[in-house]
Amino acid sequence: MVELFQKLFAKFKIIVNITRKFVANLASALGSPKPPIKNTMVRVALFLFLSFVGFSTPAMASSAKIKPTWTKTAIEELLKGQVVTFDPATRSRGGHLAGAIHVDAASADVWKLITNAKSMPRYLRNVRKSVSVKRTNKMQIISHEVKMSFLPMAVRYTYQANYSRQRNIHFTMIEGDLREFEGYWQLIDANDLGLGSGTVVLYQIYVDPGGIVPPSLVRQNIRKDLPNMLHKLKSCLDGGVKVALAR
């Protein structure tokens, strides 16, 4: 019971923080130094409404890893430099999608770029600020400030990325403004898929902002943002990892 109340309280804090930022941004846009919602009862009712919506919608299993299917069509698209996307087996409340792209770079070079926190805003276009809080050979804790296209204000979150054999990364949020944030990176030798030299970069993301953001809006934006991110990553690697890290 104590654990349940702790989870509910954590979700309530997320909703309160998001709502407070939204109201502040709205006040700023209207040129008002104070939030436009003046009545305390209205404010409390708004928080309760947001809390009810956020808590009453159960979170689906975000940790279910999407298994890519390397069909002939998928391989042909990768050869053309296109992004191939893979949908989850079951629909979840948030945005859940995986995508892959073929890059002309060794996996070791790709690994250096995607584990360098300072360089992340160069291909993660929604990330305004990225800071490495702690790093070891097996993990890294990273803090992000992000302006997601489906939210009216910037959000902040901290996540832990666990590393395996310089090929696989599993990251999950440990604190922040979102309800859930989780994903995976996987680096595959292109030759293993019959693509010759280079690396196939597989990326999976699950985002659930919670609150009143429609799931359809989250999924729509993830479907647009993920391919753009992978193309940007490919562009960063075209000049070599040293150039990408030095920019």
XYZ file of N, CA and C in Angstrom:
741
model
N 0.825 -1.198 0.000
C 0.000 0.000 0.000
C 0.865 1.255 0.000
N 1.928 1.239 0.802
C 2.840 2.388 0.862
C 3.465 2.631 -0.495
N 3.874 1.542 -1.167
C 4.492 1.660 -2.482
C 3.509 2.258 -3.497
N 2.222 1.864 -3.395
C 1.208 2.385 -4.302
C 1.047 3.890 -4.127
N 0.973 4.335 -2.862
C 0.823 5.761 -2.604
C 2.054 6.536 -3.066
N 3.232 5.932 -2.937
C 4.446 6.590 -3.408
C 4.401 6.788 -4.917
N 3.916 5.772 -5.648
C 3.807 5.883 -7.097
C 2.787 6.933 -7.494
N 1.638 6.944 -6.793
C 0.606 7.929 -7.094
C 1.101 9.341 -6.820
N 1.840 9.508 -5.733
C 2.364 10.827 -5.387
C 3.390 11.285 -6.413
N 4.211 10.359 -6.880
C 5.210 10.698 -7.897
C 4.530 11.152 -9.184
N 3.455 10.446 -9.583
C 2.715 10.830 -10.791
C 2.046 12.181 -10.600
N 1.513 12.415 -9.375
C 0.864 13.691 -9.104
C 1.857 14.843 -9.221
N 3.087 14.649 -8.733
C 4.106 15.693 -8.834
C 4.441 15.997 -10.274
N 4.499 14.956 -11.111
C 4.783 15.154 -12.535
C 3.692 16.010 -13.171
N 2.437 15.665 -12.889
C 1.303 16.398 -13.465
C 1.304 17.848 -12.985
N 1.579 18.061 -11.688
C 1.612 19.416 -11.139
C 2.704 20.235 -11.807
N 3.890 19.656 -11.977
C 5.003 20.375 -12.601
C 4.692 20.749 -14.036
N 4.135 19.795 -14.804
C 3.799 20.071 -16.201
C 2.730 21.162 -16.291
N 1.711 21.069 -15.419
C 0.635 22.058 -15.442
C 1.149 23.434 -15.047
N 2.008 23.488 -14.036
C 2.559 24.768 -13.589
C 3.348 25.442 -14.708
N 4.155 24.644 -15.430
C 4.938 25.196 -16.535
C 4.029 25.675 -17.658
N 2.975 24.898 -17.940
C 2.056 25.269 -19.005
C 1.356 26.588 -18.673
N 0.892 26.729 -17.428
C 0.207 27.953 -17.017
C 1.153 29.143 -17.072
N 2.412 28.933 -16.643
C 3.400 30.007 -16.678
C 3.689 30.435 -18.111
N 3.817 29.461 -19.009
C 4.062 29.775 -20.415
C 2.875 30.509 -21.027
N 1.665 30.093 -20.665
C 0.468 30.749 -21.166
C 0.401 32.191 -20.677
N 0.733 32.401 -19.414
C 0.723 33.759 -18.864
C 1.733 34.643 -19.580
N 2.917 34.063 -19.842
C 3.960 34.815 -20.547
C 3.513 35.186 -21.946
N 2.861 34.239 -22.634
C 2.397 34.492 -24.003
C 1.337 35.589 -24.036
N 0.535 35.672 -22.962
C -0.517 36.678 -22.894
C -0.014 38.012 -22.351
N 1.278 38.040 -21.979
C 1.858 39.274 -21.470
C 1.471 39.571 -20.050
N 1.057 38.540 -19.324
C 0.641 38.726 -17.935
C 1.728 38.228 -17.001
N 2.128 39.027 -15.984
C 3.171 38.585 -15.039
C 2.697 37.511 -14.092
N 1.360 37.307 -14.019
C 0.809 36.303 -13.124
C 0.027 35.282 -13.917
N -0.051 34.047 -13.421
C -0.844 33.040 -14.127
C -2.275 33.510 -14.305
N -2.902 33.230 -15.460
C -4.264 33.687 -15.716
C -5.311 33.011 -14.845
N -4.959 31.906 -14.214
C -5.904 31.205 -13.337
C -5.734 31.765 -11.926
N -6.706 32.578 -11.470
C -6.559 33.290 -10.204
C -7.288 32.596 -9.051
N -8.384 31.971 -9.357
C -9.189 31.374 -8.306
C -8.565 30.075 -7.817
N -8.322 29.995 -6.517
C -7.658 28.824 -5.948
C -8.473 27.561 -6.174
N -9.794 27.653 -6.060
C -10.628 26.479 -6.247
C -10.551 25.970 -7.685
N -10.488 26.897 -8.642
C -10.359 26.496 -10.037
C -9.024 25.796 -10.247
N -7.984 26.340 -9.634
C -6.653 25.762 -9.772
C -6.617 24.345 -9.203
N -7.216 24.182 -8.013
C -7.250 22.854 -7.393
C -8.055 21.889 -8.253
N -9.192 22.362 -8.773
C -10.021 21.505 -9.618
C -9.252 21.071 -10.868
N -8.464 21.984 -11.448
C -7.673 21.654 -12.626
C -6.670 20.556 -12.306
N -5.978 20.690 -11.167
C -5.003 19.672 -10.765
C -5.674 18.321 -10.538
N -6.852 18.341 -9.875
C -7.545 17.085 -9.625
C -7.993 16.437 -10.931
N -8.453 17.259 -11.861
C -8.878 16.728 -13.154
C -7.706 16.088 -13.888
N -6.572 16.799 -13.936
C -5.384 16.263 -14.596
C -4.919 14.984 -13.907
N -4.977 14.995 -12.575
C -4.537 13.819 -11.828
C -5.435 12.635 -12.139
N -6.752 12.882 -12.181
C -7.692 11.795 -12.469
C -7.430 11.207 -13.843
N -7.243 12.080 -14.849
C -6.998 11.604 -16.206
C -5.701 10.826 -16.276
N -4.658 11.359 -15.625
C -3.363 10.699 -15.683
C -3.354 9.370 -14.964
N -4.063 9.298 -13.804
C -4.018 8.071 -13.006
C -4.984 7.010 -13.514
N -6.110 7.450 -14.107
C -7.135 6.493 -14.492
C -6.791 5.751 -15.768
N -5.811 6.259 -16.544
C -5.399 5.584 -17.772
C -4.182 4.723 -17.473
N -4.296 3.407 -17.433
C -3.172 2.550 -17.066
C -2.077 2.587 -18.104
N -0.839 2.577 -17.632
C 0.307 2.541 -18.539
C 0.477 1.127 -19.060
N 0.700 1.023 -20.360
C 0.919 -0.282 -20.952
C 2.368 -0.692 -20.741
N 2.684 -1.939 -21.043
C 4.049 -2.437 -20.847
C 4.976 -1.784 -21.852
N 5.772 -0.816 -21.373
C 6.664 -0.098 -22.263
C 7.955 -0.861 -22.511
N 8.257 -1.821 -21.644
C 9.536 -2.522 -21.734
C 9.529 -3.619 -22.789
N 8.361 -3.858 -23.407
C 8.281 -4.891 -24.438
C 9.104 -4.453 -25.643
N 10.202 -5.130 -25.870
C 11.116 -4.736 -26.936
C 10.557 -5.123 -28.295
N 10.601 -4.166 -29.219
C 10.122 -4.420 -30.568
C 11.148 -5.270 -31.313
N 10.685 -6.347 -31.918
C 11.581 -7.217 -32.684
C 11.507 -6.860 -34.161
N 12.607 -6.373 -34.733
C 12.580 -5.991 -36.152
C 12.494 -7.210 -37.062
N 11.824 -7.035 -38.178
C 11.724 -8.085 -39.188
C 12.493 -7.620 -40.422
N 13.608 -8.284 -40.700
C 14.473 -7.862 -41.796
C 14.011 -8.498 -43.111
N 12.933 -7.977 -43.633
C 12.395 -8.483 -44.891
C 13.243 -7.981 -46.068
N 12.989 -8.539 -47.234
C 13.697 -8.106 -48.440
C 13.447 -6.625 -48.720
N 12.210 -6.198 -48.510
C 11.867 -4.791 -48.717
C 12.614 -3.889 -47.743
N 12.715 -4.336 -46.487
C 13.427 -3.556 -45.477
C 14.900 -3.404 -45.838
N 15.521 -4.482 -46.296
C 16.932 -4.438 -46.683
C 17.136 -3.499 -47.868
N 16.235 -3.555 -48.827
C 16.332 -2.678 -49.997
C 16.229 -1.205 -49.595
N 15.354 -0.904 -48.657
C 15.208 0.473 -48.191
C 16.456 0.938 -47.444
N 17.044 0.048 -46.667
C 18.282 0.393 -45.968
C 19.407 0.677 -46.959
N 19.477 -0.110 -48.031
C 20.502 0.091 -49.058
C 20.361 1.458 -49.732
N 19.134 1.956 -49.796
C 18.873 3.261 -50.421
C 19.102 4.423 -49.453
N 19.496 4.083 -48.214
C 19.725 5.127 -47.224
C 18.473 5.591 -46.515
N 17.408 4.828 -46.660
C 16.149 5.195 -46.025
C 16.053 4.613 -44.610
N 15.142 5.180 -43.839
C 14.864 4.676 -42.492
C 13.733 3.659 -42.570
N 13.942 2.511 -41.942
C 12.922 1.476 -41.864
C 12.336 1.502 -40.451
N 11.022 1.573 -40.346
C 10.392 1.614 -39.023
C 9.668 0.309 -38.719
N 9.575 0.010 -37.426
C 8.925 -1.213 -36.956
C 7.945 -0.844 -35.846
N 6.732 -1.343 -35.955
C 5.701 -1.046 -34.965
C 5.677 -2.111 -33.872
N 5.202 -1.736 -32.682
C 5.073 -2.726 -31.601
C 3.960 -3.722 -31.900
N 4.039 -4.890 -31.281
C 3.020 -5.925 -31.492
C 1.673 -5.497 -30.934
N 1.694 -4.748 -29.829
C 0.455 -4.255 -29.222
C 0.564 -2.756 -28.999
N -0.545 -2.059 -29.120
C -0.541 -0.610 -28.936
C -0.505 -0.262 -27.457
N 0.330 0.721 -27.110
C 0.460 1.169 -25.733
C -0.113 2.571 -25.604
N -0.170 3.075 -24.399
C -0.748 4.393 -24.181
C 0.117 5.483 -24.785
N 1.432 5.331 -24.708
C 2.328 6.362 -25.212
C 2.764 6.106 -26.648
N 3.806 6.805 -27.045
C 4.374 6.616 -28.367
C 5.454 5.555 -28.323
N 5.336 4.531 -29.165
C 6.256 3.390 -29.139
C 6.605 3.035 -30.569
N 7.893 3.125 -30.916
C 8.304 2.868 -32.292
C 9.784 2.524 -32.320
N 10.168 1.726 -33.322
C 11.577 1.407 -33.550
C 11.916 1.768 -34.991
N 13.171 2.120 -35.210
C 13.608 2.469 -36.553
C 15.061 2.087 -36.751
N 15.433 1.859 -38.018
C 16.806 1.471 -38.332
C 17.300 2.237 -39.548
N 18.618 2.464 -39.593
C 19.241 3.119 -40.730
C 20.645 2.546 -40.920
N 21.087 2.515 -42.160
C 22.430 2.019 -42.486
C 23.374 3.210 -42.581
N 24.448 3.188 -41.791
C 25.430 4.277 -41.819
C 26.777 3.734 -42.272
N 27.516 4.554 -42.983
C 28.833 4.162 -43.483
C 29.891 4.479 -42.435
N 29.818 3.769 -41.323
C 30.753 3.986 -40.213
C 30.863 2.704 -39.413
N 32.020 2.499 -38.819
C 32.236 1.320 -37.977
C 31.405 1.449 -36.703
N 31.006 0.324 -36.143
C 30.173 0.343 -34.939
C 30.863 1.058 -33.784
N 32.208 0.938 -33.724
C 32.953 1.606 -32.650
C 32.806 3.117 -32.738
N 32.765 3.652 -33.969
C 32.603 5.094 -34.148
C 31.187 5.536 -33.806
N 30.203 4.723 -34.191
C 28.817 5.040 -33.845
C 28.656 5.036 -32.331
N 29.280 4.060 -31.686
C 29.196 3.940 -30.229
C 29.749 5.184 -29.545
N 30.872 5.687 -30.022
C 31.467 6.888 -29.428
C 30.514 8.068 -29.498
N 29.793 8.177 -30.607
C 28.885 9.313 -30.778
C 27.640 9.191 -29.900
N 26.997 8.010 -29.890
C 25.723 7.878 -29.165
C 25.900 7.762 -27.654
N 27.144 7.605 -27.193
C 27.392 7.578 -25.745
C 28.037 8.872 -25.258
N 28.199 9.834 -26.154
C 28.759 11.137 -25.792
C 27.596 12.088 -25.507
N 27.341 12.341 -24.235
C 26.173 13.142 -23.844
C 26.209 14.544 -24.439
N 27.381 15.145 -24.483
C 27.509 16.516 -24.978
C 27.103 16.640 -26.445
N 27.297 15.566 -27.222
C 27.017 15.609 -28.658
C 25.564 15.282 -29.010
N 24.780 14.836 -28.044
C 23.417 14.366 -28.340
C 22.501 15.410 -28.976
N 22.574 16.707 -28.577
C 21.700 17.692 -29.224
C 21.964 17.854 -30.721
N 23.089 17.347 -31.223
C 23.397 17.489 -32.646
C 22.544 16.586 -33.524
N 22.051 15.482 -32.959
C 21.168 14.625 -33.749
C 19.810 14.411 -33.079
N 19.716 14.673 -31.787
C 18.422 14.652 -31.095
C 17.906 16.088 -31.088
N 17.185 16.460 -32.142
C 16.863 17.873 -32.361
C 15.973 18.467 -31.284
N 15.226 17.643 -30.563
C 14.363 18.154 -29.503
C 15.122 18.415 -28.196
N 16.346 17.893 -28.107
C 17.138 18.047 -26.882
C 17.863 19.384 -26.898
N 17.529 20.235 -25.953
C 18.173 21.541 -25.855
C 19.473 21.482 -25.055
N 19.480 20.605 -24.055
C 20.657 20.504 -23.184
C 20.837 19.063 -22.746
N 22.076 18.575 -22.804
C 22.385 17.201 -22.413
C 23.632 17.199 -21.548
N 23.507 16.652 -20.348
C 24.619 16.663 -19.384
C 24.842 15.262 -18.828
N 26.097 14.828 -18.832
C 26.449 13.551 -18.224
C 26.625 13.754 -16.723
N 25.788 13.084 -15.943
C 25.831 13.222 -14.483
C 26.840 12.257 -13.878
N 26.859 11.034 -14.422
C 27.774 10.009 -13.919
C 28.029 9.002 -15.027
N 29.279 8.520 -15.110
C 29.580 7.545 -16.158
C 30.591 6.517 -15.668
N 30.336 5.248 -16.007
C 31.280 4.159 -15.791
C 31.371 3.388 -17.108
N 32.114 2.303 -17.115
C 32.228 1.497 -18.328
C 30.926 0.786 -18.682
N 30.059 0.586 -17.688
C 28.837 -0.190 -17.915
C 27.556 0.645 -17.929
N 27.639 1.913 -17.577
C 26.430 2.726 -17.532
C 26.766 4.209 -17.566
N 25.728 4.985 -17.796
C 25.862 6.436 -17.738
C 24.508 7.029 -17.335
N 24.548 8.025 -16.462
C 23.351 8.752 -16.076
C 23.399 10.104 -16.767
N 22.344 10.412 -17.512
C 22.319 11.612 -18.347
C 21.066 12.426 -18.043
N 21.241 13.737 -18.000
C 20.126 14.644 -17.764
C 19.833 15.418 -19.053
N 18.553 15.476 -19.439
C 18.146 16.167 -20.656
C 17.118 17.256 -20.362
N 17.236 18.343 -21.099
C 16.165 19.328 -21.182
C 15.651 19.256 -22.610
N 14.352 18.969 -22.764
C 13.803 18.651 -24.080
C 12.554 19.477 -24.371
N 12.447 19.946 -25.620
C 11.202 20.565 -26.089
C 10.562 19.596 -27.072
N 9.672 18.762 -26.560
C 8.996 17.785 -27.402
C 7.904 18.466 -28.225
N 7.756 18.035 -29.462
C 6.836 18.689 -30.383
C 5.377 18.575 -29.953
N 5.047 17.580 -29.126
C 3.653 17.397 -28.723
C 3.345 17.997 -27.349
N 4.323 18.735 -26.756
C 4.102 19.389 -25.478
C 4.319 20.892 -25.622
N 3.559 21.713 -24.900
C 3.653 23.168 -25.060
C 4.852 23.793 -24.351
N 5.606 23.027 -23.576
C 6.736 23.587 -22.855
C 7.854 22.555 -22.767
N 9.021 23.012 -22.374
C 10.163 22.113 -22.229
C 9.979 21.236 -20.990
N 10.499 20.020 -21.056
C 10.466 19.110 -19.915
C 11.890 18.677 -19.599
N 12.085 18.238 -18.383
C 13.402 17.763 -17.951
C 13.263 16.360 -17.382
N 14.255 15.549 -17.675
C 14.266 14.207 -17.117
C 15.701 13.698 -17.060
N 15.912 12.742 -16.182
C 17.220 12.102 -16.033
C 17.027 10.611 -16.254
N 17.889 10.020 -17.059
C 17.752 8.600 -17.339
C 19.086 7.871 -17.182
N 18.993 6.576 -16.973
C 20.184 5.737 -16.870
C 20.294 4.870 -18.106
N 21.457 4.919 -18.741
C 21.731 4.099 -19.921
C 22.691 2.987 -19.519
N 22.252 1.738 -19.678
C 23.092 0.583 -19.368
C 23.731 0.052 -20.643
N 25.057 -0.149 -20.608
C 25.820 -0.527 -21.789
C 26.182 -2.010 -21.785
N 26.177 -2.596 -22.980
C 26.535 -4.005 -23.121
C 27.382 -4.208 -24.374
N 28.627 -4.600 -24.197
C 29.553 -5.000 -25.257
C 29.725 -3.962 -26.365
N 29.504 -2.704 -26.047
C 29.602 -1.618 -27.038
C 28.736 -1.896 -28.267
N 27.607 -2.541 -28.013
C 26.666 -2.868 -29.084
C 25.222 -2.527 -28.705
N 24.928 -2.646 -27.422
C 23.549 -2.489 -26.967
C 23.450 -1.491 -25.821
N 22.403 -0.683 -25.882
C 22.119 0.280 -24.819
C 20.646 0.170 -24.455
N 20.387 0.053 -23.168
C 19.006 0.103 -22.677
C 18.918 1.291 -21.733
N 18.057 2.241 -22.055
C 17.937 3.417 -21.202
C 16.519 3.558 -20.669
N 16.417 4.046 -19.438
C 15.114 4.231 -18.807
C 15.169 5.414 -17.846
N 14.095 6.166 -17.774
C 14.044 7.356 -16.928
C 14.057 6.968 -15.448
N 14.830 7.714 -14.669
C 14.864 7.489 -13.225
C 14.173 8.629 -12.465
N 14.046 9.796 -13.106
C 13.262 10.886 -12.539
C 13.013 11.923 -13.630
N 11.920 12.680 -13.458
C 11.655 13.706 -14.450
C 10.184 14.034 -14.619
N 9.891 14.865 -15.621
C 8.546 15.377 -15.846
C 7.643 14.429 -16.632
N 8.214 13.387 -17.215
C 7.426 12.458 -18.014
C 6.893 11.319 -17.149
N 5.865 10.674 -17.647
C 5.321 9.515 -16.949
C 6.223 8.305 -17.168
N 6.618 8.091 -18.426
C 7.539 7.006 -18.747
C 8.423 7.407 -19.922
N 9.655 6.951 -19.881
C 10.589 7.189 -20.974
C 11.585 6.029 -20.967
N 11.634 5.304 -22.068
C 12.472 4.109 -22.129
C 12.837 3.819 -23.578
N 13.973 3.164 -23.788
C 14.337 2.835 -25.162
C 15.598 1.997 -25.261
N 15.970 1.717 -26.493
C 17.117 0.853 -26.773
C 17.883 1.359 -28.005
N 19.184 1.132 -27.976
C 20.034 1.250 -29.148
C 20.639 -0.130 -29.405
N 20.770 -0.476 -30.668
C 21.475 -1.701 -31.029
C 22.288 -1.445 -32.295
N 23.551 -1.832 -32.273
C 24.443 -1.656 -33.419
C 24.701 -3.023 -34.050
N 24.373 -3.143 -35.322
C 24.469 -4.414 -36.045
C 25.440 -4.263 -37.208
N 26.352 -5.193 -37.342
C 27.251 -5.168 -38.501
C 26.421 -5.277 -39.777
N 26.609 -4.332 -40.691
C 25.823 -4.320 -41.923
C 26.020 -5.601 -42.729
N 27.214 -6.165 -42.645
C 27.518 -7.387 -43.393
C 26.639 -8.560 -42.942
N 26.223 -8.543 -41.675
C 25.371 -9.618 -41.160
C 23.987 -9.606 -41.816
N 23.611 -8.467 -42.372
C 22.317 -8.352 -43.044
C 22.484 -8.299 -44.564
N 23.712 -8.568 -45.025
C 23.968 -8.562 -46.462
C 24.071 -7.175 -47.061
N 24.463 -6.202 -46.218
C 24.539 -4.815 -46.679
C 25.966 -4.333 -46.909
N 26.936 -5.244 -46.803
C 28.321 -4.843 -47.020
C 28.919 -4.176 -45.794
N 29.673 -3.117 -46.008
C 30.364 -2.447 -44.906
C 29.425 -1.500 -44.161
N 29.912 -1.032 -43.018
C 29.139 -0.088 -42.230
C 28.372 -0.743 -41.098
N 27.423 0.011 -40.553
C 26.667 -0.420 -39.378
C 25.185 -0.094 -39.557
N 24.334 -1.008 -39.152
C 22.897 -0.724 -39.088
C 22.585 -0.299 -37.654
N 22.079 0.915 -37.525
C 21.744 1.464 -36.216
C 20.247 1.262 -35.978
N 19.930 0.507 -34.939
C 18.536 0.245 -34.577
C 18.220 1.016 -33.299
N 17.161 1.796 -33.349
C 16.788 2.636 -32.206
C 15.313 2.433 -31.886
N 15.013 2.275 -30.614
C 13.634 2.108 -30.163
C 13.337 3.099 -29.054
N 12.146 3.702 -29.104
C 11.780 4.699 -28.102
C 10.343 4.475 -27.633
N 10.131 4.670 -26.345
C 8.781 4.666 -25.776
C 8.653 5.913 -24.903
N 7.651 6.745 -25.184
C 7.427 7.969 -24.409
C 5.959 8.057 -24.021
N 5.714 8.275 -22.742
C 4.368 8.532 -22.244
C 4.452 9.761 -21.341
N 4.011 10.929 -21.837
C 4.108 12.151 -21.033
C 3.112 12.199 -19.887
N 2.077 11.337 -19.929
C 1.064 11.351 -18.878
C 0.115 12.529 -19.051
N -0.727 12.756 -18.051
C -1.638 13.883 -18.090
C -2.659 13.769 -19.201
N -2.935 14.899 -19.865
C -4.031 14.960 -20.831
C -3.566 14.953 -22.278
N -2.283 14.676 -22.525
C -1.794 14.640 -23.899
C -2.382 13.418 -24.605
N -3.094 13.594 -25.718
C -3.704 12.458 -26.417
C -2.650 11.474 -26.920
N -2.823 10.181 -26.682
C -1.860 9.181 -27.156
C -1.644 9.246 -28.661
N -2.704 9.551 -29.412
C -2.574 9.624 -30.867
C -1.616 10.723 -31.283
N -1.605 11.836 -30.537
C -0.697 12.941 -30.837
C 0.745 12.552 -30.555
N 0.952 11.823 -29.455
C 2.298 11.358 -29.109
C 2.821 10.416 -30.187
N 1.996 9.451 -30.596
C 2.415 8.483 -31.613
C 2.698 9.161 -32.951
N 1.877 10.124 -33.301
C 2.051 10.840 -34.566
C 3.398 11.555 -34.609
N 3.755 12.208 -33.510
C 5.006 12.959 -33.482
C 6.227 12.055 -33.375
N 6.097 10.950 -32.648
C 7.207 9.991 -32.581
C 7.490 9.429 -33.966
N 6.444 9.148 -34.720
C 6.601 8.597 -36.071
C 7.312 9.580 -37.001
N 7.157 10.862 -36.740
C 7.833 11.877 -37.539
C 9.251 12.149 -37.029
N 9.408 12.228 -35.704
C 10.688 12.622 -35.118
C 11.759 11.535 -35.198
N 11.352 10.266 -35.052
C 12.353 9.184 -35.029
C 13.123 9.072 -36.349
N 12.460 9.022 -37.513
C 13.217 8.972 -38.771
C 14.114 10.204 -38.975
N 13.605 11.377 -38.589
C 14.414 12.592 -38.712
C 15.678 12.500 -37.874
N 15.547 11.932 -36.672
C 16.704 11.788 -35.795
C 17.752 10.858 -36.398
N 17.302 9.726 -36.953
C 18.250 8.765 -37.533
C 18.951 9.344 -38.759
N 18.242 10.119 -39.566
C 18.878 10.779 -40.710
C 19.919 11.793 -40.238
N 19.593 12.497 -39.155
C 20.536 13.466 -38.591
C 21.767 12.756 -38.039
N 21.568 11.624 -37.401
C 22.688 10.837 -36.886
C 23.602 10.404 -38.029
N 23.003 9.958 -39.121
C 23.775 9.542 -40.298
C 24.589 10.706 -40.852
N 23.975 11.891 -40.902
C 24.676 13.079 -41.400
C 25.857 13.444 -40.508
N 25.678 13.285 -39.199
C 26.765 13.582 -38.260
C 27.958 12.661 -38.479
N 27.681 11.410 -38.871
C 28.745 10.422 -39.037
C 29.398 10.470 -40.423
N 28.762 11.162 -41.370
C 29.300 11.202 -42.723
C 30.707 11.790 -42.783
N 30.974 12.758 -41.919
C 32.305 13.372 -41.917
C 33.289 12.683 -41.003
N 32.871 11.566 -40.380
C 33.748 10.862 -39.448
C 33.412 11.220 -38.016
N 33.636 10.299 -37.118
C 33.234 10.516 -35.725
C 34.027 11.636 -35.069
N 35.290 11.832 -35.452
C 36.083 12.903 -34.855
C 35.497 14.268 -35.191
N 35.023 14.394 -36.423
C 34.403 15.646 -36.838
C 33.086 15.832 -36.094
N 32.310 14.767 -35.968
C 31.011 14.836 -35.298
C 31.159 15.248 -33.836
N 32.160 14.683 -33.170
C 32.366 14.988 -31.764
C 32.962 16.372 -31.554
N 33.651 16.896 -32.583
C 34.321 18.191 -32.436
C 33.407 19.368 -32.744
N 32.272 19.128 -33.377
C 31.383 20.215 -33.770
C 30.779 20.941 -32.593
